[in-house]
Coordinates of C-alpha atoms and ligand atoms in Angstrom, one line a residue:
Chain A
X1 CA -23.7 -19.9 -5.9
X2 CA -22.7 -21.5 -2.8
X3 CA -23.7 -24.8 -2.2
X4 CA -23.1 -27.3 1.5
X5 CA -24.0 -30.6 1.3
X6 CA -24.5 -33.1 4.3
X7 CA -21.7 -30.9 6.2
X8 CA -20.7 -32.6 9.8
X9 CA -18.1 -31.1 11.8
X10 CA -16.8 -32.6 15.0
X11 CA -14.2 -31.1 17.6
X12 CA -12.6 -33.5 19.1
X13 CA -11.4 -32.1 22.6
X14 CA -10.1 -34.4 25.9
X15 CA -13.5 -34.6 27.4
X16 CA -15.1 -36.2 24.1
X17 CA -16.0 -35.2 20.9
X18 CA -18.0 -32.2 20.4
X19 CA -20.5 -32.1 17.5
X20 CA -20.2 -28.2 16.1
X21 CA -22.3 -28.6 12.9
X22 CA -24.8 -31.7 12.2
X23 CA -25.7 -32.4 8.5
X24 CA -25.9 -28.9 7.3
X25 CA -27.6 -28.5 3.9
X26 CA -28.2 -25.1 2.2
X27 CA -27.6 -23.4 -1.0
X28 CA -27.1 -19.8 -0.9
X29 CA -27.4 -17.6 -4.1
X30 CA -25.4 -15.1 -5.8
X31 CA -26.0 -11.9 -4.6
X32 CA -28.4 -13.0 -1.5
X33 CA -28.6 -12.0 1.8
X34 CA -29.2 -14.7 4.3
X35 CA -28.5 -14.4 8.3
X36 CA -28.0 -16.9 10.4
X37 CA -29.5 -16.9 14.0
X38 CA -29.0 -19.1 17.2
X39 CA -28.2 -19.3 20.7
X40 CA -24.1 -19.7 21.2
X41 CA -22.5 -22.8 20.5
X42 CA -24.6 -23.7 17.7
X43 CA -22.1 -23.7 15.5
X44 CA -22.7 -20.6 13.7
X45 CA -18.9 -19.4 13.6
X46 CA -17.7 -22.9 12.8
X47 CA -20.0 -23.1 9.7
X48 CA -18.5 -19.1 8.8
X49 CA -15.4 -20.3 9.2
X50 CA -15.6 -23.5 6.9
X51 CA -17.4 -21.3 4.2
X52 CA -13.9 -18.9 4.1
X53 CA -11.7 -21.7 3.6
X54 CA -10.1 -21.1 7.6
X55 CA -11.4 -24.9 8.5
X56 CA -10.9 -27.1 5.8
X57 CA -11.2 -30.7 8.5
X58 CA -14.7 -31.6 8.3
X59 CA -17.0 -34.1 5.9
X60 CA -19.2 -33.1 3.6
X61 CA -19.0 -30.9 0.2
X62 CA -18.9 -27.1 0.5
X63 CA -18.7 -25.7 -2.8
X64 CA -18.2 -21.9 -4.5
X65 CA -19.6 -21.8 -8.2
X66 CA -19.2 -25.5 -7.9
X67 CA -15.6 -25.9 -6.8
X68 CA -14.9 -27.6 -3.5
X69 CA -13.0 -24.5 -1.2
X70 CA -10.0 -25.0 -0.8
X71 CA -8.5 -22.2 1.6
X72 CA -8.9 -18.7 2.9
X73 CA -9.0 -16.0 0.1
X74 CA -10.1 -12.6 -1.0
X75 CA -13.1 -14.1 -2.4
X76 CA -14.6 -15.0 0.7
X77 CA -14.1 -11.7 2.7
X78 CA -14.8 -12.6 6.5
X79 CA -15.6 -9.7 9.2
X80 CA -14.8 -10.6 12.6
X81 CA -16.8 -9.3 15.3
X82 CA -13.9 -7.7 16.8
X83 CA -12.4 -5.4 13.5
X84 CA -9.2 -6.6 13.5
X85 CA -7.1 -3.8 12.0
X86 CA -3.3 -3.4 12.0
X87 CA -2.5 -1.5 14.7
X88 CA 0.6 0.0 13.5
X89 CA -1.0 1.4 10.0
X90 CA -3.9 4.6 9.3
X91 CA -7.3 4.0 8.2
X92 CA -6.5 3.9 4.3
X93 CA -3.5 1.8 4.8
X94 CA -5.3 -0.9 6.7
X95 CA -7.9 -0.5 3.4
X96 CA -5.3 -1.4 1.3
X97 CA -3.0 -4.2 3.6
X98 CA -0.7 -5.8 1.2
X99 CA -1.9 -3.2 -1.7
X100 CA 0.4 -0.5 -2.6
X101 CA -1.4 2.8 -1.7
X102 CA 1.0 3.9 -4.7
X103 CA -1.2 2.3 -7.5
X104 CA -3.0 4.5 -8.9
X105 CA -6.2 2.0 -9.0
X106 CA -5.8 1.0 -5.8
X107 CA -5.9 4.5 -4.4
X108 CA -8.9 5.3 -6.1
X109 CA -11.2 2.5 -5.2
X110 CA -10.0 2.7 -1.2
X111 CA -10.7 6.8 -1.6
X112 CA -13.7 5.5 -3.1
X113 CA -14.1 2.7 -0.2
X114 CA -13.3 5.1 2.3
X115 CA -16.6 7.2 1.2
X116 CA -18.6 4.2 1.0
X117 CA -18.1 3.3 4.4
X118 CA -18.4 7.0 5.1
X119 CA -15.2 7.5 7.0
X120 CA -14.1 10.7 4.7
X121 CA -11.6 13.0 7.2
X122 CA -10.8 9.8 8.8
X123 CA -8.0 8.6 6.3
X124 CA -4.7 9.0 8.4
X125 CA -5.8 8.4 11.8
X126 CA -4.9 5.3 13.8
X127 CA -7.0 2.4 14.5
X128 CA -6.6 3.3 18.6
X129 CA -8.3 6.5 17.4
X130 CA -11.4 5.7 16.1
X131 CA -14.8 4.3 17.6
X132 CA -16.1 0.6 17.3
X133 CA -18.6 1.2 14.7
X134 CA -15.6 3.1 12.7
X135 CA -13.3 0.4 13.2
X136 CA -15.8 -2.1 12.1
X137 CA -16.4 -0.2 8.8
X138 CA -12.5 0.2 8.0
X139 CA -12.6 -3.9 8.2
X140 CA -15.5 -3.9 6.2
X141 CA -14.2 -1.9 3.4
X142 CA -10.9 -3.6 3.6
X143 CA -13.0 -6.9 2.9
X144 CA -14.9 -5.2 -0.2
X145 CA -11.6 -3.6 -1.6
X146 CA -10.8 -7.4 -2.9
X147 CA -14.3 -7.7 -4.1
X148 CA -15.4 -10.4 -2.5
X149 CA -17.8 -12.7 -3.8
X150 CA -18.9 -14.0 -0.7
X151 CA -19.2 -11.6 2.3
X152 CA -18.9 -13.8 5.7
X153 CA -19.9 -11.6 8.7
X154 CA -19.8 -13.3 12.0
X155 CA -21.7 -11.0 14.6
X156 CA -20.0 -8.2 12.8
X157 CA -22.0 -5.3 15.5
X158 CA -22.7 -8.1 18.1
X159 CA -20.0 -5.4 20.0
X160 CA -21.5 -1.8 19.1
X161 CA -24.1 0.1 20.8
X162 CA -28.0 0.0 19.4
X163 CA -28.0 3.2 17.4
X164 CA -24.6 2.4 16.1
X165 CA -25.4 -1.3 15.4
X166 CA -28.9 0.5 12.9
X167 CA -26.9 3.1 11.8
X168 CA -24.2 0.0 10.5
X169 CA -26.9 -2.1 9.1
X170 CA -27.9 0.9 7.0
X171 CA -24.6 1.2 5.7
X172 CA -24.2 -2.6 5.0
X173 CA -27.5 -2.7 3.0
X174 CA -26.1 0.3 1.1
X175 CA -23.3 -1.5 0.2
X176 CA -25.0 -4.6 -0.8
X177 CA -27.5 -2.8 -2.6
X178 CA -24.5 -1.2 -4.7
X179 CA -21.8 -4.3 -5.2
X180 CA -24.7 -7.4 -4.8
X181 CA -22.3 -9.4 -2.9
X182 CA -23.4 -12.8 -1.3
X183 CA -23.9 -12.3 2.5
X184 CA -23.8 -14.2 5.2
X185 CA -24.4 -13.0 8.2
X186 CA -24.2 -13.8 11.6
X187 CA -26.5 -12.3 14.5
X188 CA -27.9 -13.4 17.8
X189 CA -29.7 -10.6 16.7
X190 CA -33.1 -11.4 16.1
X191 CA -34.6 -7.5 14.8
X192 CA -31.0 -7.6 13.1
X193 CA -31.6 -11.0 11.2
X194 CA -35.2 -9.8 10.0
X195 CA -34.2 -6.4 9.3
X196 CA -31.3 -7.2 6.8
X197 CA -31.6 -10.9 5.7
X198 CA -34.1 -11.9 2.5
X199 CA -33.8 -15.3 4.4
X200 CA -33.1 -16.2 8.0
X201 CA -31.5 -19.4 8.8
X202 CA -32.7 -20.6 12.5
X203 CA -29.9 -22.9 14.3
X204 CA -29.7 -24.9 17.2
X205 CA -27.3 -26.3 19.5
X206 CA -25.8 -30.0 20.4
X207 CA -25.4 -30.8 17.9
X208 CA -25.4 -27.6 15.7
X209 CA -27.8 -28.0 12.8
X210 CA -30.2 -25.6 11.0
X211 CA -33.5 -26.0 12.8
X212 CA -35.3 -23.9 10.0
X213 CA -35.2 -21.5 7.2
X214 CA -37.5 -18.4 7.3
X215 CA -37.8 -16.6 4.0
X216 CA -38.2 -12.3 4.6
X217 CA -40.2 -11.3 1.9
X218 CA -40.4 -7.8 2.3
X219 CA -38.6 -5.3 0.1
X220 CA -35.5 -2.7 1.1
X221 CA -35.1 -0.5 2.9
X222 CA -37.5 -1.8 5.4
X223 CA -39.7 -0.7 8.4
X224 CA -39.0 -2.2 11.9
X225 CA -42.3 -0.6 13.1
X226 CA -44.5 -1.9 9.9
X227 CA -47.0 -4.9 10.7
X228 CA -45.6 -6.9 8.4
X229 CA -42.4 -6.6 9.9
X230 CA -43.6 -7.6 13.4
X231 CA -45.3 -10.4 12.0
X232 CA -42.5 -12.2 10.4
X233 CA -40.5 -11.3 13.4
X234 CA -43.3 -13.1 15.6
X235 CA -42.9 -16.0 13.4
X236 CA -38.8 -16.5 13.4
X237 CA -39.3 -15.3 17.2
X238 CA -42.1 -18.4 17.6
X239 CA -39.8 -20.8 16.0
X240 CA -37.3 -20.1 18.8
X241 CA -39.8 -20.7 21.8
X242 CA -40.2 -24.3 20.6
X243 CA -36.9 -24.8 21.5
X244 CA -36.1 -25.3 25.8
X245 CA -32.8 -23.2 25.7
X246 CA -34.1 -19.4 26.2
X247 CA -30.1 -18.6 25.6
X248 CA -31.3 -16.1 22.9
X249 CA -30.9 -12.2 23.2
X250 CA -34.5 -12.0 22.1
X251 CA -35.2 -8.2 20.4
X252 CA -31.4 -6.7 22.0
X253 CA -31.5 -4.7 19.5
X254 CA -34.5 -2.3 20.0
Chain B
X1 CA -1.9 29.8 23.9
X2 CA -3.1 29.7 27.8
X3 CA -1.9 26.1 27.4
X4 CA 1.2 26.0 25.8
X5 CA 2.1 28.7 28.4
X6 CA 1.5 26.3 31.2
X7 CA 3.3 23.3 29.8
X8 CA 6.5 25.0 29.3
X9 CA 6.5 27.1 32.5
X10 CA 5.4 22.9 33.7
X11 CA 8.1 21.2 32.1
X12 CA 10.9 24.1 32.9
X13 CA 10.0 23.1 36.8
X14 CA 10.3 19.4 36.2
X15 CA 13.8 20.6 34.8
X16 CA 14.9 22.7 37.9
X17 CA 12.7 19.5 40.7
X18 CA 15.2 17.0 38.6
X19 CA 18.4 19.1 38.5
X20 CA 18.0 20.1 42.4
X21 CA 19.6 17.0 43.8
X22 CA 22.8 16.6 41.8
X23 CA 23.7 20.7 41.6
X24 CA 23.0 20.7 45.8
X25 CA 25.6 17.5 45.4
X26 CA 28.1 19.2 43.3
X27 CA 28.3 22.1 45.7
X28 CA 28.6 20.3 48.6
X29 CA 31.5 18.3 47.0
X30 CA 33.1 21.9 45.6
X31 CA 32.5 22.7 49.4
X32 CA 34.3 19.9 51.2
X33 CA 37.0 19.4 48.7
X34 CA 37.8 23.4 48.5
X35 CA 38.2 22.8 52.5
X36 CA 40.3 20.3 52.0
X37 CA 38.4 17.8 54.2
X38 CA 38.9 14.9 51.7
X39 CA 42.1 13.4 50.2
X40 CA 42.1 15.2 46.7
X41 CA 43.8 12.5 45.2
X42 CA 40.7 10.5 46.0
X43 CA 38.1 12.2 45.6
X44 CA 39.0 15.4 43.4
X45 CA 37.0 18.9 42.9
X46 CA 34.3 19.5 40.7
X47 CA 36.0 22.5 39.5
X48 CA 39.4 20.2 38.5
X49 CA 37.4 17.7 36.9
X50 CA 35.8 20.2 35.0
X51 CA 39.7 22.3 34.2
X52 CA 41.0 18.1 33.2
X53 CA 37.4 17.9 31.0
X54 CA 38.8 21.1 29.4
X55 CA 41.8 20.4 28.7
X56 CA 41.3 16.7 27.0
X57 CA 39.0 18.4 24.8
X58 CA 41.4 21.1 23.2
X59 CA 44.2 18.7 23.1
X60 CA 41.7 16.7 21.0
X61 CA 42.7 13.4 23.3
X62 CA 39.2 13.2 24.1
X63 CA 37.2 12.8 20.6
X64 CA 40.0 10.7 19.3
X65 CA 39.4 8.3 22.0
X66 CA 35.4 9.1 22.1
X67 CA 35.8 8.5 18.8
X68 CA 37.3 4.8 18.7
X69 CA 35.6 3.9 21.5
X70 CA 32.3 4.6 19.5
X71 CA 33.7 2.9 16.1
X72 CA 34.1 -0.2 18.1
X73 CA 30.6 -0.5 20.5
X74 CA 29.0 0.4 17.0
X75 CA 30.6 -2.2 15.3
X76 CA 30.2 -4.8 18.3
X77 CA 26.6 -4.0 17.9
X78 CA 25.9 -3.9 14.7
X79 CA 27.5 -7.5 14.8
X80 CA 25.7 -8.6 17.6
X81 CA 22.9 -6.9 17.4
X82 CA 21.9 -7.8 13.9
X83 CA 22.6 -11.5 14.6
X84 CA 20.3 -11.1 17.5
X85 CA 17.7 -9.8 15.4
X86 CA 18.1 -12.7 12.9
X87 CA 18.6 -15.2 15.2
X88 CA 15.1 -13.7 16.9
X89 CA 12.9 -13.6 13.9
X90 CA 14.3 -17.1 13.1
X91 CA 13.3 -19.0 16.1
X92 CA 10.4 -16.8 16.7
X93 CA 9.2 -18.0 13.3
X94 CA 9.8 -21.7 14.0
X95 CA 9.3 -23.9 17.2
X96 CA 11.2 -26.7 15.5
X97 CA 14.4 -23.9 15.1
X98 CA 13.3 -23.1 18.7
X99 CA 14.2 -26.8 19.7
X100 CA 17.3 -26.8 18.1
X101 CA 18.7 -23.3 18.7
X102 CA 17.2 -21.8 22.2
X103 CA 18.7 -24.3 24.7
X104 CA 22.3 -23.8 23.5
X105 CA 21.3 -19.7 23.4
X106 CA 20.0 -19.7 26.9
X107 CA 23.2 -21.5 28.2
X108 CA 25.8 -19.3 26.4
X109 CA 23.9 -16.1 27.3
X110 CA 24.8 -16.4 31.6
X111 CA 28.5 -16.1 30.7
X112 CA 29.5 -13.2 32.1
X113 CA 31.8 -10.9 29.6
X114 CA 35.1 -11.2 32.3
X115 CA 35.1 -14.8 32.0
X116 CA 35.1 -15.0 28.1
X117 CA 37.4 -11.8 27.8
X118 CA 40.8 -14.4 28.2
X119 CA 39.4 -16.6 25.5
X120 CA 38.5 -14.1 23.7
X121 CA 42.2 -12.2 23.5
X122 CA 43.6 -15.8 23.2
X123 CA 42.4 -16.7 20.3
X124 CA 42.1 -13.3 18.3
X125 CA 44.9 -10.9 20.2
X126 CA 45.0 -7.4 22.0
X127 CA 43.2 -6.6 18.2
X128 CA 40.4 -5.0 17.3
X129 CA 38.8 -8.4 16.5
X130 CA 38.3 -9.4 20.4
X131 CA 37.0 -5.9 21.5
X132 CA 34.0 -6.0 18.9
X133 CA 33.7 -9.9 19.0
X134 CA 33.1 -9.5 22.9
X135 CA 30.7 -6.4 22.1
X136 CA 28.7 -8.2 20.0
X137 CA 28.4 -11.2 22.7
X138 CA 27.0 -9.1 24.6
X139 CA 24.7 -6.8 22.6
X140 CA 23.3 -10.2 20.6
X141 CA 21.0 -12.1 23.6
X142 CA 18.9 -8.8 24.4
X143 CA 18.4 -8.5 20.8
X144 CA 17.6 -11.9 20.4
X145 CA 15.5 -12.5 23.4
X146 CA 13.4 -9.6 22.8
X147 CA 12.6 -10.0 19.1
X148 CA 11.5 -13.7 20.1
X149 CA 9.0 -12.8 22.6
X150 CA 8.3 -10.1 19.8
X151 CA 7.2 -12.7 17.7
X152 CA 5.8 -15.1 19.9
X153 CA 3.4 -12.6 21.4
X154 CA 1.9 -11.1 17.3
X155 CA -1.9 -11.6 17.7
X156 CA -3.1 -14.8 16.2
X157 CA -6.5 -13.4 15.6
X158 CA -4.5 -11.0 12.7
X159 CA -3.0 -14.5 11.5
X160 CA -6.3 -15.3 10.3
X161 CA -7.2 -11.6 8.9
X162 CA -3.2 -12.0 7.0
X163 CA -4.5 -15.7 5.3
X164 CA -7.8 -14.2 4.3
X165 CA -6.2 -11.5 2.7
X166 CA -3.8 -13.8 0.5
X167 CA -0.5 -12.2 2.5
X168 CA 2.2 -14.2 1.0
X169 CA 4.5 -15.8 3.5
X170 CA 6.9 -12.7 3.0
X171 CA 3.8 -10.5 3.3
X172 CA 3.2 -11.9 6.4
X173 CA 6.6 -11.6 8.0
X174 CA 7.3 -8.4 6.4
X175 CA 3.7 -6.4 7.1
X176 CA 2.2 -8.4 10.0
X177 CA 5.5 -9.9 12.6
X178 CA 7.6 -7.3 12.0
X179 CA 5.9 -3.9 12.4
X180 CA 3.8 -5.9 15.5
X181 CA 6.9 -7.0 16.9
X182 CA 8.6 -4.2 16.9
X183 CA 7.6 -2.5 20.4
X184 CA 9.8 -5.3 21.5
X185 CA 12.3 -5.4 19.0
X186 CA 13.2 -1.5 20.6
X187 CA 13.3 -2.9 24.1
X188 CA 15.9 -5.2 22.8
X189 CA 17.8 -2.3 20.7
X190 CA 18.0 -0.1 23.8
X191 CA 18.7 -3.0 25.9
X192 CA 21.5 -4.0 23.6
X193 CA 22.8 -0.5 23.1
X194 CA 23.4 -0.4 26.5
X195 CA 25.0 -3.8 26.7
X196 CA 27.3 -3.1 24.0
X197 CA 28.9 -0.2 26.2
X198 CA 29.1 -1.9 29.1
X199 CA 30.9 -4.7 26.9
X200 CA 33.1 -2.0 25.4
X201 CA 34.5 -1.0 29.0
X202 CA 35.4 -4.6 29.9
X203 CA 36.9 -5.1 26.5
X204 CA 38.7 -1.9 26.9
X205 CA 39.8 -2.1 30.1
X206 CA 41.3 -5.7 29.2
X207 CA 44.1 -4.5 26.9
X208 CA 44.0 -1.8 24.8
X209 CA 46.2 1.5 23.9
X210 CA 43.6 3.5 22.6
X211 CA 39.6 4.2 23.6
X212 CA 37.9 5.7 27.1
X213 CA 38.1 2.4 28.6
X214 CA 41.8 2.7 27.9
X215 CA 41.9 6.4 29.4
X216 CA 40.4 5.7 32.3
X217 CA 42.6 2.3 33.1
X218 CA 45.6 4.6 32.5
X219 CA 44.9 7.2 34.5
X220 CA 44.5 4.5 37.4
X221 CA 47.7 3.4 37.2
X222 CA 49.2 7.0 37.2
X223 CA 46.4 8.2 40.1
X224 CA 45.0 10.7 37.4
X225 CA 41.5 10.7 39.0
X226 CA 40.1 13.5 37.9
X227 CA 40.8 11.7 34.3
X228 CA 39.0 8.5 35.5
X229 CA 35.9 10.5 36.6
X230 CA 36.1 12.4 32.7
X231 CA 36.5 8.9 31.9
X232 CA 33.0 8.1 33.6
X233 CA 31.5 11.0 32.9
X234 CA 31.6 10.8 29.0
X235 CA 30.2 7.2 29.2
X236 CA 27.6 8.3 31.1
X237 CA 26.4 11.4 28.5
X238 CA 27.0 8.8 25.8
X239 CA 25.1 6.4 27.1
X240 CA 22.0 8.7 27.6
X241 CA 21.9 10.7 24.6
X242 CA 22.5 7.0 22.5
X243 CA 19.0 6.0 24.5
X244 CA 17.6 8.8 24.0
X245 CA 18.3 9.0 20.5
X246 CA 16.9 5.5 19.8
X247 CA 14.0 6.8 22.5
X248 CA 12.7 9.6 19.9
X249 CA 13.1 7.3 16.9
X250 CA 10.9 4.8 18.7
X251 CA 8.5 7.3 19.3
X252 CA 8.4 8.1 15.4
X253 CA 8.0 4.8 14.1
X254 CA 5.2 3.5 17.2
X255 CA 3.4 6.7 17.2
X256 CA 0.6 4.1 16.1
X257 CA 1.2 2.8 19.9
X258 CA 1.2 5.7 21.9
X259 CA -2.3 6.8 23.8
X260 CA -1.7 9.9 25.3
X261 CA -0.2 12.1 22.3
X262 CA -0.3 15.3 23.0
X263 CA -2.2 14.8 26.0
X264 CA -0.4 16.7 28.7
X265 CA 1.6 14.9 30.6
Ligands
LIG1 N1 -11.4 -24.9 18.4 C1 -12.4 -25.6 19.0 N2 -12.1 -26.7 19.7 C2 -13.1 -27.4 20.3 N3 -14.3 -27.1 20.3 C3 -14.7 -26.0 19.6 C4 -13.8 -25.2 18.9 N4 -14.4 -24.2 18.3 C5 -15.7 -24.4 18.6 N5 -15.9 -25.5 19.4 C6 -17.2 -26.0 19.9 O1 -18.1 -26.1 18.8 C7 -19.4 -25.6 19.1 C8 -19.8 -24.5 18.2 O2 -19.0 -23.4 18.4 P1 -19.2 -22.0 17.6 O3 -19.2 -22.3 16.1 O4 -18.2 -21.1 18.0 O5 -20.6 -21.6 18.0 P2 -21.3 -20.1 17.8 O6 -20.5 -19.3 16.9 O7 -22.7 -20.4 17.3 O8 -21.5 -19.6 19.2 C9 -19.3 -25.2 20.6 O9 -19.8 -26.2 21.3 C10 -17.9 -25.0 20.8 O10 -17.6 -25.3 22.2
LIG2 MG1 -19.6 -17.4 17.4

């Protein structure tokens, strides 16, 4: 279980301090899958980042299973929204990083990985070869090699086309659905955040802070064009117009 | 098959579009020097060039020479060259090594090779110890320069990927600056390669009784041109197959890099 408590982050930076996050307060549980939505410069990356262990200055108590984290680690796998592959290594070498492709365990589980994410045929090819949504999947199953308890996912398909971006979220609730690892996902997205989140965590900007947390009661795999769906969108997408910046992509992704 | 066809019939006219210039220039020099409208002593034929070529090689002069004249730019290299790549990774790794090192670097890398070449044979002799020494001078700051700017320039978006991933620190240097680094690193081996030769002829040319640099200083003093341009000659074929040697291992090992395999061109 992850658990923040009265989290403040501050930037400091020549023309004043910049609050990122404001007294954050959430408790995620194992194997749930929250999103996170706001306009930019809420401090949605920030708060990622602090969760993997990449920002460790800030006040408050962040805690995994009840231990405060204390740096970056496989636990918390983190997809960027850009993939961030190794340019100079193939698709199942980028799987396996600093994991020798010559263990026999390790070559299982990325073949295994590597149809998961279905990228089978793609094993040898080269990072500059593939598309966006293929590179993003190769990061993904990089991430899930380590088993991660904690998946962090900042706009992981913020970058991919609309069909690509549904066809990934299909994949990503596959995988969920098989390993039950904690997400938490980033979107300015707000179809995305319905669609794949059991809650959706509403932010604001200046200073960051969670505005509101919108559970999605509807059960897997869902339907964008069922009433109830549109409803609880309605609801999140009321929640934003209460708020005077209209910096939000509202429904990109139809 | 239509394809392949038309690249080779492509790259066979590149060939004869590149060779046009120098054979027209060789037969206008065979011309004018056949006529005897230039001081052959000067300026000597193509064809006796090509007689003097001949008869260096069955007399085995040339390879011997080629042969030390390549022990010691390799050695002079290897020398310089890996302490470049050291001294690169090193300060690439660390501003505060930066701080100490680079300044003094940057200063000793303007000396020109001619100016250090008396210290050099002052303090270790005519040997083989001043030839390679001055070498590897020269083949070290490309090296070095190269491999820092290598390292400067890695992505620092994959720094964070490498710490998520629990790289150790030898991880990191070893399977994330190295390998992305190493486009640069290549520019710096050519550049080096090339350095090392250019090194070679100074050190040769210096004091020496053996090597091409050696030949071709010899052959001054006796008029021998013909020998001077074999001299010239073979550095220049050496030169470029070295470079392209190191070209096609470069290609091997940053076929990850290259956009346009196989695409025409
Ligand atoms: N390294 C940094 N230095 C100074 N300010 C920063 C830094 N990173 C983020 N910020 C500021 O913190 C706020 C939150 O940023 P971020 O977490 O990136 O927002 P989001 O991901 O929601 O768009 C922004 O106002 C941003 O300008
Ligand atoms: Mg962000």
């Amino acid at each position: 279980m992850l658990e923040i408590e009265g989290l403040n982050k501050t930037f400091a930076s020549p023309s004043g301090d910049v609050v990122a996050l404001h007294q954050i307060r959430l408790q995620v549980e194992k194997g749930q899958f929250v999103t996170f939505i706001g306009p930019s410069g809420c401090g949605k990356s920030t708060l990622l980042k602090i969760v993997a262990g990449l920002d460790t200055a800030y006040q408050g108590s962040v805690k995994l299973n009840g231990k405060a984290i204390a740096g970056p680690g496989v636990e918390k796998g983190f997809i960027f929204q850009e993939p961030r592959l190794f340019p100079w290594l193939n698709v199942e070498r980028n799987i396996a990083a600093n994991r020798s492709l010559r263990d026999k365990e390790v070559c299982k589980q990325v073949d295994e990985l590597i149809e998961l994410v279905r990228l089978k045929g793609f094993e040898k090819a080269y990072p500059r070869e593939l598309s966006g949504g293929m590179a993003q999947r190769v990061a993904i199953a990089r991430a899930l090699l380590r088993r991660p308890e904690v998946l962090l996912l900042d706009e992981p398909f913020g970058a991919l086309d609309a069909f690509t971006r549904t066809h990934m979220q299909e994949v990503l609730l596959d995988i969920w659905e098989n390993n039950k690892t904690t997400m938490l996902f980033v979107t300015h997205d707000l179809d995305e955040a319905v669609f794949l989140g059991q809650r959706v965590v509403i932010m604001n900007p200046r200073p960051g802070h969670i505005r509101n947390v919108i559970g999605i009661d509807l059960p897997y795999p869902r339907k964008r064009s069922g009433s109830s769906f549109q409803e609880l969108r309605s609801r999140v997408l009321s929640e934003f117009e209460k708020v005077e910046t209209p910096a939000i992509e509202i429904g990109a992704g139809i | 098959m239509q394809g392949a066809n038309n690249r080779w019939s492509l790259r066979a006219l590149h060939l004869f579009v590149g060779a046009l210039l120098p054979l027209s220039i060789l037969a206008v020099w065979q011309y004018v020097t056949a006529a005897g409208m230039v001081n052959a002593i000067l300026i000597p034929s193509p064809k006796s060039i090509a007689a003097e070529f001949g008869a260096m090689i069955s007399s085995g002069e040339l390879q011997r020479n080629l042969g030390i004249s390549a022990w010691r730019a390799m050695l002079g290299f290897l020398l310089g060259g890996g302490l470049g790549l050291a001294a690169g990774l090193w300060v690439g790794f660390s501003i505060r090594t930066e701080r100490l090192l680079d300044p003094s670097l940057q200063l000793l890398r303007t000396l020109p090779h001619l100016a250090v070449a008396p210290l050099f044979i002052l303090w270790f002799g005519f040997g083989e110890m001043s030839k390679v020494l001055l070498i590897a001078k020269g083949a070290f700051f490309p090296l070095y320069v190269n491999t820092f700017l290598g390292v400067r320039s890695v992505d620092r978006n994959l720094f964070d990927v490498a710490k998520v991933l629990e790289f150790t620190r030898w991880q990191t240097i070893t399977k994330l600056i190295i390998p992305a680094s190493l486009p640069s690193i290549f520019l710096g081996i050519r550049l080096s390669i090339g350095i090392s030769w250019l090194g070679l002829v100074v050190a040769e040319l210096m004091g020496s009784s053996s090597g091409i640099g050696y030949i071709i200083n010899d052959a001054r003093s006796f008029s021998l041109t013909s020998v001077i341009f074999v001299g010239i000659i073979v550095f220049a074929l050496v030169g470029k197959i070295t470079d392209s040697i190191v070209k096609l291992l470069e290609r091997r090992l940053l076929r990850w890099q290259n956009n346009l395999k196989g695409a025409g061109s």
